[in-house]
CSV table of C-alpha atoms in Angstrom, one decimal:
chain,number,residue,atom,x,y,z
A,21,MET,CA,0.0,0.0,0.0
A,22,ARG,CA,2.9,2.3,0.8
A,23,ILE,CA,4.3,1.7,-2.6
A,24,GLY,CA,0.9,2.7,-4.2
A,25,ARG,CA,0.8,5.9,-2.5
A,26,GLU,CA,4.3,6.7,-3.7
A,27,ALA,CA,3.4,5.9,-7.2
A,28,TRP,CA,0.4,8.0,-7.0
A,29,SER,CA,2.3,11.0,-5.5
A,30,TRP,CA,4.9,10.9,-8.2
A,31,ARG,CA,2.4,10.5,-11.0
A,32,SER,CA,0.5,13.4,-9.6
A,33,LEU,CA,3.6,15.4,-9.4
A,34,TRP,CA,4.5,14.7,-12.9
A,35,TRP,CA,1.2,15.8,-14.0
A,36,TRP,CA,1.2,19.1,-12.4
A,37,LEU,CA,4.8,19.9,-13.4
A,38,THR,CA,3.8,19.2,-16.9
A,39,VAL,CA,0.7,21.5,-16.6
A,40,LEU,CA,2.9,24.1,-15.1
A,41,ALA,CA,5.6,23.9,-18.0
A,42,VAL,CA,2.8,24.3,-20.5
A,43,VAL,CA,1.3,27.3,-18.8
A,44,VAL,CA,4.9,29.0,-18.3
A,45,GLN,CA,5.7,28.5,-21.9
A,46,LEU,CA,2.5,29.8,-23.3
A,47,LYS,CA,2.7,32.8,-20.8
A,48,HIS,CA,6.1,33.5,-21.9
A,49,HIS,CA,5.2,33.1,-25.7
A,50,TYR,CA,2.3,35.7,-25.1
A,51,SER,CA,4.5,38.1,-23.4
A,52,ILE,CA,7.0,38.5,-26.4
A,53,ALA,CA,4.6,37.7,-29.3
A,54,THR,CA,3.3,40.2,-31.6
A,55,ALA,CA,-0.2,40.1,-33.1
A,56,ALA,CA,0.9,38.2,-36.1
A,57,GLU,CA,2.3,35.5,-33.9
A,58,LEU,CA,-1.1,35.2,-32.1
A,59,GLU,CA,-2.8,34.5,-35.4
A,60,TRP,CA,-3.9,31.1,-34.2
A,61,MET,CA,-6.2,33.0,-31.7
A,62,LEU,CA,-7.1,36.3,-33.3
A,63,ARG,CA,-8.2,34.8,-36.7
A,64,PRO,CA,-10.7,32.4,-35.3
A,65,LEU,CA,-11.8,35.0,-32.8
A,66,SER,CA,-12.4,37.4,-35.7
A,67,GLN,CA,-14.2,34.8,-37.8
A,68,LEU,CA,-16.5,33.9,-34.7
A,69,LEU,CA,-17.4,37.4,-34.3
A,70,GLU,CA,-18.1,37.8,-37.9
A,71,TRP,CA,-20.5,34.9,-37.9
A,72,VAL,CA,-22.3,35.8,-34.7
A,73,THR,CA,-22.7,39.7,-35.3
A,74,GLY,CA,-22.6,39.9,-39.0
A,75,HIS,CA,-20.0,42.6,-39.0
A,76,GLU,CA,-17.0,41.8,-41.4
A,77,PHE,CA,-13.4,41.7,-40.1
A,78,HIS,CA,-10.3,42.0,-42.1
A,79,ARG,CA,-6.6,41.8,-41.3
A,80,ASP,CA,-4.6,45.1,-41.6
A,81,ASN,CA,-0.9,45.7,-42.2
A,82,ARG,CA,-0.2,45.4,-38.5
A,83,ALA,CA,-1.7,41.9,-38.3
A,84,GLU,CA,-4.6,43.1,-36.3
A,85,TRP,CA,-8.2,42.3,-37.2
A,86,VAL,CA,-10.5,45.2,-37.8
A,87,SER,CA,-14.2,45.7,-38.4
A,88,GLU,CA,-15.1,49.4,-39.5
A,89,THR,CA,-18.8,48.6,-39.3
A,90,ALA,CA,-18.7,47.4,-35.6
A,91,ASP,CA,-15.8,49.8,-34.8
A,92,VAL,CA,-13.7,47.1,-33.3
A,93,ARG,CA,-10.0,46.3,-33.6
A,94,LEU,CA,-8.6,43.0,-32.2
A,95,VAL,CA,-5.2,43.6,-30.9
A,96,LYS,CA,-2.7,41.6,-29.1
A,97,GLY,CA,-4.5,42.1,-25.7
A,98,CYS,CA,-7.8,40.8,-27.2
A,99,ALA,CA,-6.4,37.4,-27.8
A,100,GLY,CA,-7.6,36.1,-24.3
A,101,ILE,CA,-4.4,34.1,-23.6
A,102,ASN,CA,-4.5,34.6,-20.0
A,103,PHE,CA,-8.2,33.3,-19.5
A,104,MET,CA,-7.2,30.3,-21.9
A,105,LEU,CA,-4.4,29.4,-19.5
A,106,MET,CA,-6.9,29.7,-16.5
A,107,SER,CA,-9.3,27.5,-18.4
A,108,PHE,CA,-6.4,25.0,-19.2
A,109,ILE,CA,-5.6,24.6,-15.5
A,110,ALA,CA,-9.4,24.1,-14.8
A,111,TYR,CA,-9.6,21.4,-17.4
A,112,ALA,CA,-6.4,19.9,-16.1
A,113,TRP,CA,-7.9,19.7,-12.4
A,114,GLY,CA,-11.0,18.0,-13.9
A,115,VAL,CA,-8.8,15.3,-15.5
A,116,ARG,CA,-6.0,15.1,-12.9
A,117,PRO,CA,-4.7,11.7,-11.6
A,118,GLN,CA,-7.1,10.6,-8.7
A,119,GLY,CA,-5.5,7.2,-7.7
A,120,CYS,CA,-2.8,4.7,-8.3
A,121,ALA,CA,-3.3,3.4,-12.0
A,122,GLY,CA,-3.2,-0.3,-12.6
A,123,THR,CA,-1.4,0.0,-16.0
A,124,GLY,CA,2.3,0.5,-16.6
A,125,LEU,CA,4.3,3.7,-16.6
A,126,LEU,CA,4.4,4.1,-20.4
A,127,PRO,CA,0.8,3.6,-21.3
A,128,TRP,CA,-0.1,5.9,-18.4
A,129,ILE,CA,2.1,8.6,-19.7
A,130,GLY,CA,0.6,8.2,-23.2
A,131,ARG,CA,-3.0,8.4,-21.8
A,132,ARG,CA,-1.9,11.4,-19.7
A,133,LEU,CA,-0.4,13.2,-22.7
A,134,THR,CA,-3.6,12.6,-24.7
A,135,LEU,CA,-5.5,14.2,-21.8
A,136,LEU,CA,-3.3,17.2,-21.5
A,137,PHE,CA,-3.7,17.8,-25.2
A,138,ALA,CA,-7.4,17.5,-25.0
A,139,ALA,CA,-7.4,19.9,-22.1
A,140,LEU,CA,-5.3,22.5,-24.1
A,141,VAL,CA,-7.8,22.2,-27.1
A,142,ALA,CA,-10.7,22.4,-24.8
A,143,ALA,CA,-9.2,25.5,-23.2
A,144,TRP,CA,-8.5,27.1,-26.7
A,145,ALA,CA,-12.1,26.7,-27.7
A,146,THR,CA,-13.5,27.8,-24.3
A,147,GLY,CA,-11.3,30.9,-24.5
A,148,LEU,CA,-12.6,31.6,-28.0
A,149,VAL,CA,-16.2,31.4,-26.8
A,150,ALA,CA,-15.8,33.4,-23.7
A,151,ASN,CA,-13.6,36.2,-25.4
A,152,SER,CA,-16.2,36.5,-28.2
A,153,LEU,CA,-19.0,36.8,-25.6
A,154,ARG,CA,-17.1,39.6,-23.8
A,155,ILE,CA,-16.6,41.5,-26.9
A,156,ILE,CA,-20.1,41.0,-28.0
A,157,VAL,CA,-21.5,42.1,-24.7
A,158,ALA,CA,-19.1,45.2,-24.7
A,159,MET,CA,-20.4,46.0,-28.3
A,160,SER,CA,-24.0,45.8,-27.2
A,161,VAL,CA,-23.4,47.9,-24.1
A,162,GLU,CA,-21.8,50.7,-26.0
A,163,SER,CA,-24.4,50.6,-28.8
A,164,ARG,CA,-27.1,51.2,-26.2
A,165,GLY,CA,-25.5,54.6,-25.5
A,166,TRP,CA,-24.0,53.7,-22.1
A,167,GLN,CA,-21.3,56.2,-21.0
A,168,PRO,CA,-18.3,54.3,-19.7
A,169,ASP,CA,-16.8,57.4,-18.2
A,170,ALA,CA,-19.6,57.3,-15.7
A,171,LEU,CA,-18.1,54.2,-14.1
A,172,GLY,CA,-14.9,56.2,-13.3
A,173,SER,CA,-12.5,54.4,-15.5
A,174,GLY,CA,-13.5,54.8,-19.1
A,175,ALA,CA,-14.2,52.3,-21.8
A,176,ALA,CA,-11.1,50.2,-20.9
A,177,GLY,CA,-12.4,49.9,-17.2
A,178,LEU,CA,-15.9,48.9,-18.6
A,179,HIS,CA,-14.4,46.1,-20.9
A,180,SER,CA,-12.3,44.9,-17.9
A,181,LEU,CA,-15.3,44.6,-15.8
A,182,ILE,CA,-17.4,42.8,-18.5
A,183,GLY,CA,-14.5,40.5,-19.0
A,184,MET,CA,-14.0,39.7,-15.3
A,185,ALA,CA,-17.6,38.9,-14.9
A,186,ILE,CA,-17.8,36.6,-17.9
A,187,TYR,CA,-14.4,34.9,-17.3
A,188,LEU,CA,-15.1,34.2,-13.6
A,189,SER,CA,-18.5,32.9,-14.4
A,190,VAL,CA,-17.2,30.4,-17.1
A,191,LEU,CA,-14.3,29.3,-14.7
A,192,SER,CA,-16.7,28.7,-11.9
A,193,VAL,CA,-18.8,26.6,-14.2
A,194,GLN,CA,-15.7,24.7,-15.2
A,195,MET,CA,-14.9,24.0,-11.5
A,196,ILE,CA,-18.4,23.1,-10.6
A,197,LEU,CA,-18.4,20.5,-13.5
A,198,ALA,CA,-15.0,19.2,-12.5
A,199,GLU,CA,-16.0,18.7,-8.9
A,200,ARG,CA,-19.5,17.4,-10.1
A,201,ALA,CA,-21.1,19.4,-7.4
A,202,MET,CA,-22.5,22.9,-6.8
A,203,SER,CA,-20.3,24.3,-4.0
A,204,ARG,CA,-18.6,27.5,-3.0
A,205,ASP,CA,-15.3,25.7,-2.9
A,206,ALA,CA,-15.6,25.4,-6.8
A,207,VAL,CA,-16.3,29.1,-7.1
A,208,ALA,CA,-13.4,30.0,-4.6
A,209,ALA,CA,-11.1,27.8,-6.8
A,210,ALA,CA,-12.1,29.8,-10.0
A,211,PHE,CA,-11.3,33.0,-8.1
A,212,LEU,CA,-8.0,31.6,-7.0
A,213,LEU,CA,-7.0,30.8,-10.5
A,214,TYR,CA,-8.1,34.3,-11.7
A,215,LEU,CA,-6.2,35.8,-8.7
A,216,LEU,CA,-3.0,33.9,-9.5
A,217,LEU,CA,-2.7,34.8,-13.2
A,218,MET,CA,-4.3,38.3,-13.0
A,219,VAL,CA,-2.9,39.6,-9.6
A,220,VAL,CA,-0.1,37.7,-8.4
A,221,VAL,CA,1.8,37.2,-11.6
A,222,PRO,CA,1.6,40.9,-12.5
A,223,LEU,CA,2.8,41.8,-9.0
A,224,LEU,CA,5.8,39.3,-9.3
A,225,THR,CA,6.6,40.6,-12.7
A,226,GLY,CA,6.4,44.3,-11.8
A,227,ASN,CA,3.8,45.0,-14.5
A,228,ALA,CA,1.1,45.8,-11.9
A,229,MET,CA,3.1,48.9,-10.6
A,230,GLN,CA,3.3,50.3,-14.1
A,231,GLN,CA,-0.3,51.5,-13.7
A,232,PRO,CA,-1.0,51.2,-10.0
A,233,THR,CA,-4.3,53.0,-10.2
A,234,LEU,CA,-5.8,50.7,-12.7
A,235,PHE,CA,-4.5,47.8,-10.9
A,236,LEU,CA,-6.1,48.9,-7.7
A,237,GLU,CA,-9.3,49.5,-9.4
A,238,HIS,CA,-9.1,46.0,-11.0
A,239,LEU,CA,-8.4,44.5,-7.5
A,240,LEU,CA,-11.3,46.2,-6.0
A,241,SER,CA,-13.8,45.1,-8.7
A,242,LEU,CA,-12.4,41.6,-8.3
A,243,SER,CA,-13.3,41.7,-4.5
A,244,VAL,CA,-16.8,43.0,-5.1
A,245,MET,CA,-17.5,40.4,-7.8
A,246,MET,CA,-16.2,37.7,-5.5
A,247,ALA,CA,-18.4,38.8,-2.7
A,248,VAL,CA,-21.5,38.9,-5.0
A,249,MET,CA,-20.9,35.4,-6.5
A,250,TRP,CA,-20.0,33.9,-3.3
A,251,SER,CA,-23.3,35.1,-1.9
A,252,ILE,CA,-25.2,33.8,-4.8
A,253,CYS,CA,-23.5,30.4,-4.5
A,254,SER,CA,-24.5,30.3,-0.8
A,255,LEU,CA,-28.1,31.2,-1.4
A,256,LEU,CA,-28.7,28.9,-4.5
A,257,PRO,CA,-28.5,25.6,-2.4
A,258,ALA,CA,-30.9,26.9,0.2
A,259,LEU,CA,-33.4,28.0,-2.5
A,260,TYR,CA,-33.1,24.7,-4.3
A,261,ARG,CA,-33.7,22.9,-0.9
A,262,ARG,CA,-36.7,25.1,-0.2
A,263,GLY,CA,-38.2,24.5,-3.6
A,264,TRP,CA,-37.6,20.8,-3.3
A,265,ALA,CA,-39.2,20.7,0.1
A,266,ARG,CA,-42.3,22.7,-1.0
A,267,ARG,CA,-42.7,20.5,-4.2
A,268,SER,CA,-42.4,17.2,-2.1
A,269,GLY,CA,-44.9,18.7,0.5
A,270,SER,CA,-47.5,19.6,-2.2
A,271,GLN,CA,-47.1,16.1,-3.8
A,272,THR,CA,-47.7,14.4,-0.4
A,273,GLY,CA,-50.6,16.5,0.3
A,274,SER,CA,-52.2,15.7,-3.0
A,275,GLY,CA,-51.5,12.0,-2.6
A,276,SER,CA,-53.0,11.7,0.8
A,277,GLY,CA,-56.1,13.7,-0.2
A,278,GLY,CA,-56.7,11.2,-3.1
A,279,PHE,CA,-56.4,8.2,-0.7
A,280,SER,CA,-58.8,9.7,1.8
A,281,GLN,CA,-61.4,10.3,-1.0
A,282,HIS,CA,-61.0,6.7,-2.1
A,283,ARG,CA,-61.8,5.3,1.4
A,284,SER,CA,-64.9,7.4,1.8
């Protein structure tokens, strides 16, 4: 039994070190890449937006995707790589090793590499959908005449707030599905992932201090959103139990009534 536990611990360690290596490599690639080198994300994003909204996008001489009719320009920062990495970690958590495998080492590594690749592709697709939703919501909000400056941080702050709400919601759903249960722990795990890549990493690299005011606004918005989502997740199970108890009570009452009528 002790050998089994050691095998499990080493295999789990190998899994998470591999996941970490993929995340670090993609993060480094994003930090030095140009828009042209992020074509694998920006091109399908533009095509998805064009298909959903009907606005035509084209690639300009700076390798950015532009739609004059929608007044949208997809630059490097629109690629959504940070969210893709968070989504990848969430998928990796869902398919993580959970016990000592009965197969040999090489078949186990082959199966794990397949799952790792599947998690990466799923994160890429999830990132495209979530990023498209973020841009479409931002386009809709602006088309309705909302004044971003009224929020105190301009259009960039509004887009950041919309992105945060969508990304955290999608990550929470991923973690809930991974745990196969509706729990505050799953939502907290989603926030920890977001906190790690969008708060801790910028602090470690020093990027957060380049615009400290925007970083503090982002941190405050994240705190408020976490409080709201945590409250919702706390209320939903209670409301579900109350509704289930009310439904069961009404069914019991109708059943007993029918039985009494039959006897009379």
